[in-house]
Amino acid sequence: RRFTTSSEYLSPPSGLFAQNISDRSVTLTRSDNSLSETGFKVEKSENGEDFELAGEVGAGVTTFLYSDLSANQELFFRVYGYNANAISLYTDSIAIKTMNNPPDEPQLLLPGNGAMEIPVNEITLNWDASDPDFGDNLQADLYLDTNPDPALFAENITETAFKLSDL
């Protein structure tokens, strides 16, 4: 960093805010408090201390889309303004955490859809369940009925099989 005289001083940007956080991107917005900047540099960090350049925008631009993220990732961001003679102070840094990937849609394996004439006391539903995020605990809710709006039969099932012994 370089020190500036009062005639070279750039008012720092302020109010850094994250919005539209998904599993792959975030939009950063902030206030532009200077009229003499050439642009703004956005820095990122994985630990809140060691920052590196994430990108830059031109003068007067108050939003920045960062799209090099992965699901369930935490990053810190800060912004500063610059021109040929000076750089501003940083905004306060902000932390963001991207969204988790949703689990894959479960696939019913047994009995097959439309199976008929199975004794009620012998029915065990089995399904395949997976999640792209390692370590997530999956839970399922089971709805049973012949109507288009089925009733909740069991909830928070953590296994991939359920015996229908209480029908």
XYZ file of C-alpha atoms in Angstrom:
167
model
C 0.000 0.000 0.000
C 1.088 3.508 -0.650
C 0.351 6.615 1.442
C -1.479 9.505 -0.203
C -1.701 13.203 0.444
C -5.078 14.780 1.135
C -5.341 16.062 -2.467
C -4.950 12.462 -3.735
C -7.300 10.891 -1.180
C -10.013 8.556 -2.527
C -13.085 8.052 -0.400
C -13.351 4.335 0.224
C -16.331 2.323 -0.991
C -18.694 1.218 1.773
C -21.617 -1.049 2.544
C -20.252 -4.194 0.906
C -23.160 -6.625 0.691
C -23.632 -10.114 -0.786
C -26.814 -11.134 -2.569
C -28.016 -13.906 -4.877
C -25.735 -16.457 -3.217
C -26.088 -19.826 -4.939
C -23.976 -22.973 -4.964
C -21.783 -21.498 -7.744
C -21.860 -17.670 -7.594
C -22.454 -14.519 -5.561
C -23.260 -10.927 -6.497
C -21.439 -8.291 -4.450
C -22.807 -4.745 -4.224
C -21.462 -1.663 -2.468
C -21.670 2.105 -2.393
C -19.380 4.246 -4.535
C -18.299 7.196 -2.378
C -15.734 8.732 -4.723
C -15.931 10.635 -7.990
C -12.302 10.271 -9.021
C -11.626 6.542 -9.090
C -10.553 4.663 -12.198
C -12.112 1.474 -10.879
C -12.526 -0.917 -7.983
C -10.644 -4.094 -7.178
C -12.388 -6.987 -5.457
C -10.276 -9.301 -3.325
C -11.150 -12.736 -1.932
C -9.770 -14.899 0.859
C -10.447 -18.379 2.185
C -9.361 -17.494 5.730
C -10.231 -13.784 6.071
C -6.567 -12.786 6.236
C -4.704 -13.717 3.047
C -6.506 -11.856 0.239
C -5.911 -12.094 -3.496
C -7.464 -10.358 -6.493
C -10.837 -11.815 -7.508
C -11.564 -9.240 -10.217
C -12.183 -5.588 -10.897
C -14.855 -3.250 -12.225
C -14.735 0.208 -13.761
C -15.531 3.577 -12.222
C -19.086 3.947 -10.976
C -19.882 0.216 -11.217
C -21.346 -0.939 -7.902
C -21.939 -4.656 -8.533
C -19.585 -7.547 -9.148
C -20.538 -11.144 -10.047
C -18.110 -13.753 -8.764
C -18.832 -17.154 -10.266
C -15.829 -19.324 -9.453
C -17.398 -20.939 -6.384
C -18.325 -24.457 -5.409
C -21.132 -25.701 -3.197
C -20.808 -25.340 0.569
C -17.775 -23.023 0.301
C -16.959 -20.090 2.579
C -15.098 -17.056 1.240
C -14.347 -13.536 2.430
C -14.472 -10.477 0.156
C -13.348 -6.851 0.378
C -13.155 -3.979 -2.122
C -11.027 -0.864 -2.637
C -11.024 1.949 -5.177
C -8.035 3.144 -7.182
C -6.859 5.720 -9.717
C -3.454 6.663 -11.150
C -2.462 8.547 -7.971
C -4.018 6.693 -5.054
C -5.848 3.722 -3.665
C -8.620 3.936 -1.105
C -9.015 2.135 2.160
C -10.709 -1.264 2.022
C -14.364 -1.863 2.727
C -15.024 -4.015 5.751
C -14.625 -7.621 4.659
C -17.693 -9.827 4.490
C -17.999 -13.606 4.691
C -20.274 -15.615 2.415
C -21.121 -19.300 2.380
C -22.513 -20.870 -0.757
C -25.554 -23.099 -0.732
C -25.325 -26.834 -0.365
C -26.185 -29.026 -3.338
C -29.629 -30.619 -3.058
C -29.664 -34.405 -2.707
C -30.284 -36.472 -5.803
C -33.890 -37.532 -6.426
C -34.459 -40.927 -4.781
C -35.343 -43.821 -7.070
C -37.789 -46.466 -5.842
C -36.292 -49.901 -6.439
C -38.671 -52.364 -4.778
C -41.511 -52.996 -5.162
C -41.739 -51.633 -8.681
C -44.221 -48.857 -9.339
C -47.625 -50.338 -10.026
C -46.843 -53.619 -8.242
C -50.033 -55.397 -7.227
C -51.168 -58.257 -5.008
C -48.321 -58.005 -2.539
C -49.293 -59.069 1.009
C -49.320 -55.959 3.182
C -47.263 -57.509 5.962
C -44.498 -58.324 3.471
C -44.026 -54.938 1.836
C -40.665 -53.316 2.328
C -39.941 -50.222 0.271
C -36.329 -49.897 -0.860
C -34.853 -46.905 -2.628
C -31.556 -45.536 -3.820
C -30.538 -42.228 -2.206
C -27.402 -40.223 -2.805
C -26.074 -36.718 -2.243
C -23.298 -34.945 -4.147
C -22.061 -33.311 -0.920
C -19.952 -35.805 1.011
C -20.910 -36.141 4.660
C -24.483 -34.841 4.479
C -27.074 -36.779 6.455
C -30.059 -37.604 4.285
C -33.572 -37.973 5.642
C -36.695 -38.938 3.733
C -40.409 -38.474 4.306
C -42.776 -41.191 3.099
C -46.190 -40.308 1.670
C -48.746 -43.060 0.952
C -52.185 -42.831 -0.579
C -54.072 -43.454 -3.798
C -55.102 -39.795 -4.020
C -53.150 -37.151 -5.959
C -52.349 -35.422 -2.634
C -50.954 -38.277 -0.497
C -50.834 -38.230 3.284
C -47.595 -38.209 5.296
C -47.034 -41.758 6.598
C -43.519 -41.537 8.108
C -40.941 -38.782 8.352
C -37.218 -38.295 8.960
C -36.323 -41.780 7.710
C -32.538 -42.151 7.670
C -32.326 -45.610 6.066
C -32.990 -46.548 2.437
C -35.615 -49.171 3.330
C -38.907 -49.009 5.215
C -41.155 -51.961 6.174
C -44.870 -51.178 5.942
C -45.929 -53.416 8.825
C -48.403 -50.988 10.422
C -50.856 -50.494 7.570
